[in-house]
Coordinates of C-alpha atoms in Angstrom, one line a residue:
X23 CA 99.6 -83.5 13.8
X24 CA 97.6 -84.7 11.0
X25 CA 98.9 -84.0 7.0
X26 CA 96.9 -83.0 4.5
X27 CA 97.3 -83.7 1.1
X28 CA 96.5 -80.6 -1.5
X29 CA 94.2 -81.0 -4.3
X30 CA 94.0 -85.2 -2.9
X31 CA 92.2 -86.5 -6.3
X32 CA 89.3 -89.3 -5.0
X33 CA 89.8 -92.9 -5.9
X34 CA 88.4 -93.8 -9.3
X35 CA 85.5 -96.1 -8.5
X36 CA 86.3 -98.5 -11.5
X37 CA 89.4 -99.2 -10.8
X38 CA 88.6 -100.0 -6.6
X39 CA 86.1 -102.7 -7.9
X40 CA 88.5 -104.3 -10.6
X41 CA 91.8 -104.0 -8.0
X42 CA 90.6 -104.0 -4.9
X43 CA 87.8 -106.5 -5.0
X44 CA 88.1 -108.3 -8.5
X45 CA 91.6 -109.3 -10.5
X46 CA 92.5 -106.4 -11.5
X47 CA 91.4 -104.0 -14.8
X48 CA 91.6 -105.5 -18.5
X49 CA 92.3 -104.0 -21.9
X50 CA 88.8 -104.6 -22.6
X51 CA 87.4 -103.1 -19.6
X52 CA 85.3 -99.7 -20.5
X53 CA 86.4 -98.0 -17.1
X54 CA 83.7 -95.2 -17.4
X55 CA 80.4 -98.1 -17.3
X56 CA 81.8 -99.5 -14.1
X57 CA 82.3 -96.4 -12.4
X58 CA 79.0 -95.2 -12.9
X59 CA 77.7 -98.3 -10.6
X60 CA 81.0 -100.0 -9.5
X61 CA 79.0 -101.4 -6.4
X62 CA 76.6 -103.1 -9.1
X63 CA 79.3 -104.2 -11.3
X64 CA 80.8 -106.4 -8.8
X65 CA 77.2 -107.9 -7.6
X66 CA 76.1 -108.3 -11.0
X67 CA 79.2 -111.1 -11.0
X68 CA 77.2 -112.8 -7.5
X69 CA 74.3 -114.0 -9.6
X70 CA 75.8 -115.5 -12.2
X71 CA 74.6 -119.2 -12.5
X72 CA 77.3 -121.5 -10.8
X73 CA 79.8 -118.6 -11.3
X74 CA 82.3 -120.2 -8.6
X75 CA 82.7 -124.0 -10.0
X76 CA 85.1 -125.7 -11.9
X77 CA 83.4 -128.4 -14.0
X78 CA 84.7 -131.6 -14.7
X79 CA 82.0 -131.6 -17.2
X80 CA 84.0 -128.6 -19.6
X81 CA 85.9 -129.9 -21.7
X82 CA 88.8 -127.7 -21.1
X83 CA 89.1 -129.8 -17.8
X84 CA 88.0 -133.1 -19.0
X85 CA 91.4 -134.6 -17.3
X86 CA 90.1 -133.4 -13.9
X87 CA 89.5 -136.2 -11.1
X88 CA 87.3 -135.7 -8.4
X89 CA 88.6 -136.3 -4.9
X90 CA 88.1 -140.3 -4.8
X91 CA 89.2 -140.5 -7.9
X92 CA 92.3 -138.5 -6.9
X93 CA 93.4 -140.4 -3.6
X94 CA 93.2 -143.6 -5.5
X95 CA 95.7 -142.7 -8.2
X96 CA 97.8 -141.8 -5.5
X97 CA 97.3 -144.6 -3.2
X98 CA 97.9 -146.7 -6.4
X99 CA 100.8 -144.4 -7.3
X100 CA 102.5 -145.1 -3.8
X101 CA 102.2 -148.7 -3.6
X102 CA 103.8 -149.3 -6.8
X103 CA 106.2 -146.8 -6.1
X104 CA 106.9 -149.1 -2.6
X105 CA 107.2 -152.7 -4.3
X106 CA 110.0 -151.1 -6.2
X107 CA 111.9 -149.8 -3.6
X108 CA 111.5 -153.1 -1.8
X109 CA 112.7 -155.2 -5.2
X110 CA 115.6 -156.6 -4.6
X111 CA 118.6 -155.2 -6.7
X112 CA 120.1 -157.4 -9.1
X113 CA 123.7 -158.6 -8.4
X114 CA 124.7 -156.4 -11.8
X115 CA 122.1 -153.2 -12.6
X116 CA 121.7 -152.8 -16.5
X117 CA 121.2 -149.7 -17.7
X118 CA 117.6 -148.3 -16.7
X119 CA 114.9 -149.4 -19.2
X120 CA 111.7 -146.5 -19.1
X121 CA 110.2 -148.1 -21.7
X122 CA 107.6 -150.5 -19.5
X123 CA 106.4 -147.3 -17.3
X124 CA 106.6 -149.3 -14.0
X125 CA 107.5 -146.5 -11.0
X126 CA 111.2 -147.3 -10.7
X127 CA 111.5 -146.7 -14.7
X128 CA 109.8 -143.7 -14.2
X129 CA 111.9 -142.3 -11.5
X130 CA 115.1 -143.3 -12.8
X131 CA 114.2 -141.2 -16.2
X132 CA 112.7 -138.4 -14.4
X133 CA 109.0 -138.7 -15.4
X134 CA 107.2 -136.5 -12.4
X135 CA 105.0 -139.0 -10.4
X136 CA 100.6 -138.8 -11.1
X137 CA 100.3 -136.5 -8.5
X138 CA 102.4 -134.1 -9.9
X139 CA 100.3 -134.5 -13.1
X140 CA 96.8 -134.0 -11.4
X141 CA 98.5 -131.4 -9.6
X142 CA 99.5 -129.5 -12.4
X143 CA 96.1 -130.2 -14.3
X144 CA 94.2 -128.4 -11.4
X145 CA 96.3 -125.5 -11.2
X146 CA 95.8 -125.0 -15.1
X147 CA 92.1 -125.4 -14.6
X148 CA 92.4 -122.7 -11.4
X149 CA 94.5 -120.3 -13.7
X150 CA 92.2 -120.3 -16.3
X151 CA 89.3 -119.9 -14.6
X152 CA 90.9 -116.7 -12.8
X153 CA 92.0 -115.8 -16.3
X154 CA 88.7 -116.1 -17.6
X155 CA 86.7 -114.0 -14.8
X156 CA 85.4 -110.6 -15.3
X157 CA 85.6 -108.9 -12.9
X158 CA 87.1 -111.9 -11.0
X159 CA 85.0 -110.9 -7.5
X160 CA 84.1 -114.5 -6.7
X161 CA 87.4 -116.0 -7.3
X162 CA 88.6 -113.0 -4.8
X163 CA 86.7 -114.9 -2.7
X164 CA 87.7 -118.4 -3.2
X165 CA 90.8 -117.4 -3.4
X166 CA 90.7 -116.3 0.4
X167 CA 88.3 -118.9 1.8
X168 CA 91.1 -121.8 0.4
X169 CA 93.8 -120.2 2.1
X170 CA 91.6 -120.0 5.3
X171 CA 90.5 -123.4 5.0
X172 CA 93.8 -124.7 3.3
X173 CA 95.4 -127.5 2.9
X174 CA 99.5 -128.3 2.4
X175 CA 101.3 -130.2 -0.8
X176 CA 104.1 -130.4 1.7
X177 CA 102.4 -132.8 3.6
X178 CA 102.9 -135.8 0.9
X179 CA 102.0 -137.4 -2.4
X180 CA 98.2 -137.5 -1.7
X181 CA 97.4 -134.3 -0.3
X182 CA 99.5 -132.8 -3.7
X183 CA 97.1 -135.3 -5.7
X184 CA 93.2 -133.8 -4.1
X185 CA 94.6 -130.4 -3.0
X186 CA 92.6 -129.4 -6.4
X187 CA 89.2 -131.3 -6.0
X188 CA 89.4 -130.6 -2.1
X189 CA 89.0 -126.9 -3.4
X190 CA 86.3 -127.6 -5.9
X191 CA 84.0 -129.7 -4.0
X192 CA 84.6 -128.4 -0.3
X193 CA 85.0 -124.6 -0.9
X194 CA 83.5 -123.4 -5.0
X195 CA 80.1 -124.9 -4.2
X196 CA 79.6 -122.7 -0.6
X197 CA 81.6 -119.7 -1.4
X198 CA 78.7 -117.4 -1.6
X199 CA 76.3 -120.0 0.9
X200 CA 76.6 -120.1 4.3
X201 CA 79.7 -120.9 6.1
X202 CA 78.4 -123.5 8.4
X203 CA 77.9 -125.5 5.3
X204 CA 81.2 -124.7 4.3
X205 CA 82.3 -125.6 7.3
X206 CA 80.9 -129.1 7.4
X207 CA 82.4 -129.6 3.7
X208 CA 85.9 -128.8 4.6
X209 CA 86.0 -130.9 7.7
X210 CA 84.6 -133.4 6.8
X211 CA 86.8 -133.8 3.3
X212 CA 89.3 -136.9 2.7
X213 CA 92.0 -134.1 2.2
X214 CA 91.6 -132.2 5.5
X215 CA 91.1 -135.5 7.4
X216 CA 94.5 -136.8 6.3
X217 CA 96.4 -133.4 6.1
X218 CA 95.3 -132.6 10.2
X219 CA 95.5 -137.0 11.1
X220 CA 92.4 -137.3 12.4
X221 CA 92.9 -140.5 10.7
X222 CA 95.1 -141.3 14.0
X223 CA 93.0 -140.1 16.5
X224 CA 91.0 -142.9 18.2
X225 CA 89.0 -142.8 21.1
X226 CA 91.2 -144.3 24.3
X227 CA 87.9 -145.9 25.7
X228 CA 86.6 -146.9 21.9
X229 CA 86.7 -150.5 21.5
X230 CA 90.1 -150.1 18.8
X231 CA 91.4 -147.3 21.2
X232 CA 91.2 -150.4 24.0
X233 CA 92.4 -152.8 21.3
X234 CA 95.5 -151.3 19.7
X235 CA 96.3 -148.6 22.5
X236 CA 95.7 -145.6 20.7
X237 CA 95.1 -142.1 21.6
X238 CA 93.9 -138.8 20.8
X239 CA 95.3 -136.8 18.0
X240 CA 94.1 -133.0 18.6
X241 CA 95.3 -131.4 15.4
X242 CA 92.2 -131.4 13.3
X243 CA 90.0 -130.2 16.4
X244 CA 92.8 -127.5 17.7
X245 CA 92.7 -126.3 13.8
X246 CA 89.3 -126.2 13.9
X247 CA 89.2 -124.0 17.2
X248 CA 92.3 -121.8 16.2
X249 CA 91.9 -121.1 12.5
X250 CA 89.1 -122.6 10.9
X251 CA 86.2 -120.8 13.7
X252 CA 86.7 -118.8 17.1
X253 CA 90.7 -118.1 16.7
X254 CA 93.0 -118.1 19.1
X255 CA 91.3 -115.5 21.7
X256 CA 88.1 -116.8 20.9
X257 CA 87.6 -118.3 24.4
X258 CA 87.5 -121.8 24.6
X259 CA 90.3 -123.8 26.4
X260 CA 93.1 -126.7 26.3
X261 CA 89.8 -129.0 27.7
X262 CA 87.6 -127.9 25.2
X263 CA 90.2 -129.1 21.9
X264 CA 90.1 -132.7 24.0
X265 CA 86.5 -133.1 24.0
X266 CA 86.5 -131.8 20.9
X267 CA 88.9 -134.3 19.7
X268 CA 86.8 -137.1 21.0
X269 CA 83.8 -135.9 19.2
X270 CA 86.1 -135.9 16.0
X271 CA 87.0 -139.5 16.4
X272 CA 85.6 -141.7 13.8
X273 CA 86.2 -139.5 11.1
X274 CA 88.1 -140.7 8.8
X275 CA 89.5 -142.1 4.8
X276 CA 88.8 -145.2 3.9
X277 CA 92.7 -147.0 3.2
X278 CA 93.5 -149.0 0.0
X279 CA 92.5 -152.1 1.4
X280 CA 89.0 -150.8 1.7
X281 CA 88.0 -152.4 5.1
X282 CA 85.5 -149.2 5.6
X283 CA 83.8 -148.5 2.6
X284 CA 85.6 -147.5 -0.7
X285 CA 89.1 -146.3 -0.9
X286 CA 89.6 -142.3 -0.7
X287 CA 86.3 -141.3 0.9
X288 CA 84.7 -140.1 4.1
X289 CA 83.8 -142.5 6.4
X290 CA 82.5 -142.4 10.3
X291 CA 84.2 -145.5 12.4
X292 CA 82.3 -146.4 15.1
X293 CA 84.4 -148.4 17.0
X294 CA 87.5 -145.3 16.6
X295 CA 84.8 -143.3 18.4
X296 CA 85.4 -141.7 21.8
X297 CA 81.9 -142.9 23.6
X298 CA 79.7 -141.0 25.9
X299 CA 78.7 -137.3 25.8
X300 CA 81.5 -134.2 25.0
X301 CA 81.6 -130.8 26.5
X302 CA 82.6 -128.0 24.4
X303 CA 82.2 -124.4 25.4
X304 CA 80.2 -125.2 28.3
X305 CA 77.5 -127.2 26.5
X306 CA 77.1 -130.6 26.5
X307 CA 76.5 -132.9 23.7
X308 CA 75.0 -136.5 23.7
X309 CA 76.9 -139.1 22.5
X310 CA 75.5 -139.8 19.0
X311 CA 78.3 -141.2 16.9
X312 CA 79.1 -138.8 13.5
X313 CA 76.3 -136.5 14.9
X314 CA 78.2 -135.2 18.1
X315 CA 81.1 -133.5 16.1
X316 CA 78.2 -131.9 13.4
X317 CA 76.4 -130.7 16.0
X318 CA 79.2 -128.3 17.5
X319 CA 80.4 -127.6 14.2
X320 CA 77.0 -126.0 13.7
X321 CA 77.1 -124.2 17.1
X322 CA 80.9 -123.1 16.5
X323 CA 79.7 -121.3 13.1
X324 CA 77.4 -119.5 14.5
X325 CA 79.2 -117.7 17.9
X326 CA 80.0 -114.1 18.2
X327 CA 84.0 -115.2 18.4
X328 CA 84.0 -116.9 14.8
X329 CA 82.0 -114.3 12.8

């Protein structure tokens, strides 16, 4: 039996747009002009020049690193902080001297490491952005597209230090585009690379799968599958996350050392890369190095299963 509510009083138009769909209502807010044309009031918000980045280029976030810049500091971060856990210990340990800001000095006093610092400077720049919106539609949005596409802290040091400028350069610039573009961004950034190791997966009959005796790692393409597109009843199988996984191969970070291009970027290794063609929801694709994996992405983001 269905209840009825007496005298039910209608929702107020202004405040669905500014609770439902932006960050909630202001003091400032005159709730009267929105309701008149709440549905305008939010799209007015969608063609706002650039509404969805966070520059560099303001000054309130002149401290912000781009990605690169980002896995460097920590890769830098992380090798001094090895070298002082491999010094040896003297045979009597004076008290702890901060004052020449190696790693050990810094631990010892309880100075946060640099990715906690970039960390923190990202979130300050997210806050105030969200702070800052009106009615805060489009960081609705980003909001939810990060957590779709998101990417853990927990998995170390550098994920914590590009978490920030994996947001701001993989998801802000496509938020109101298309997804496959999207797509492409996120899956091909340094910080989803490393968070999934795709930077382990190598093609067994590549020429460093023969060489080393390396394997397949299937997280990044299972993820892909899963979360990121069809979802878990979106019909593909346990055959088509392995050829998917050789598609992916090749993708990769450059290291510290730099042997592939320059440290903390996207690269395509051709001699990780699975060889010949890969068959993925019953179509084939042509071996074509980088290309292969694109070109299902593209297909992927348009099927039934993933809209």
């Amino acid at each position: 039996m269905a209840l009825s509510v007496p005298n039910a009083v209608p929702p107020d138009p202004a405040l669905v747009a500014l609770n439902h769909f932006g960050l909630g209502a202001k003091p400032g807010d005159d709730l009267g002009k929105i309701a008149a044309d709440a549905s305008g009031y939010l799209k007015a918000e969608l063609e706002l020049l650039d509404v969805a980045l966070v520059s560099a280029d303001d000054s309130k976030n002149a401290g912000l690193l781009d990605s690169t810049a980002a896995i460097q500091a920590s890769m830098a971060a992380a090798a001094e902080r090895k070298a002082a856990r491999e010094k040896p210990a003297p045979a009597m340990q004076p008290a702890a001297d901060t004052s020449d800001g190696s790693a050990e000095a810094k631990r010892k006093s309880g100075v946060p490491p640099v990715e906690a610092d970039i960390y923190r400077d990202e979130a300050q720049a997210r806050f105030d952005k969200a702070l800052g919106a009106a009615p805060g539609f489009v960081e609705r949005l980003v909001g939810f597209w990060s957590n779709h596409f998101c990417v853990s802290t927990a998995k170390g040091q550098l994920v914590r230090a590009c978490a920030g400028a994996f947001e701001r350069e993989a998801v802000r610039p496509f938020v109101l585009g298309r997804f496959a573009d999207m797509l492409l961004a996120v899956e091909h950034h340094p910080a989803m690379l490393f968070y999934l190791d795709n930077r382990q997966s190598t093609g067994p009959d590549s020429r460093a799968g023969k060489r080393r005796g390396r394997g397949l790692n299937e997280n990044l393409a299972r993820e892909i599958l899963e979360l990121h597109t069809l979802g878990v009843d979106g019909g593909y199988s346990q055959a088509d996350v392995t050829s998917f996984a050789g598609a992916l191969t090749g993708w990769t970070m450059a290291g510290r050392k730099g042997r592939l291009g320059e440290p903390g970027t996207f690269v395509f290794d051709p001699d990780a890369h699975q060889p010949g063609e890969a068959v993925l929801l019953g179509k084939t694709y042509p071996a074509g190095g980088m290309g292969q994996a694109e070109a299902a992405l593209n297909d992927i983001a348009r099927r039934t299963a993933t809209a």
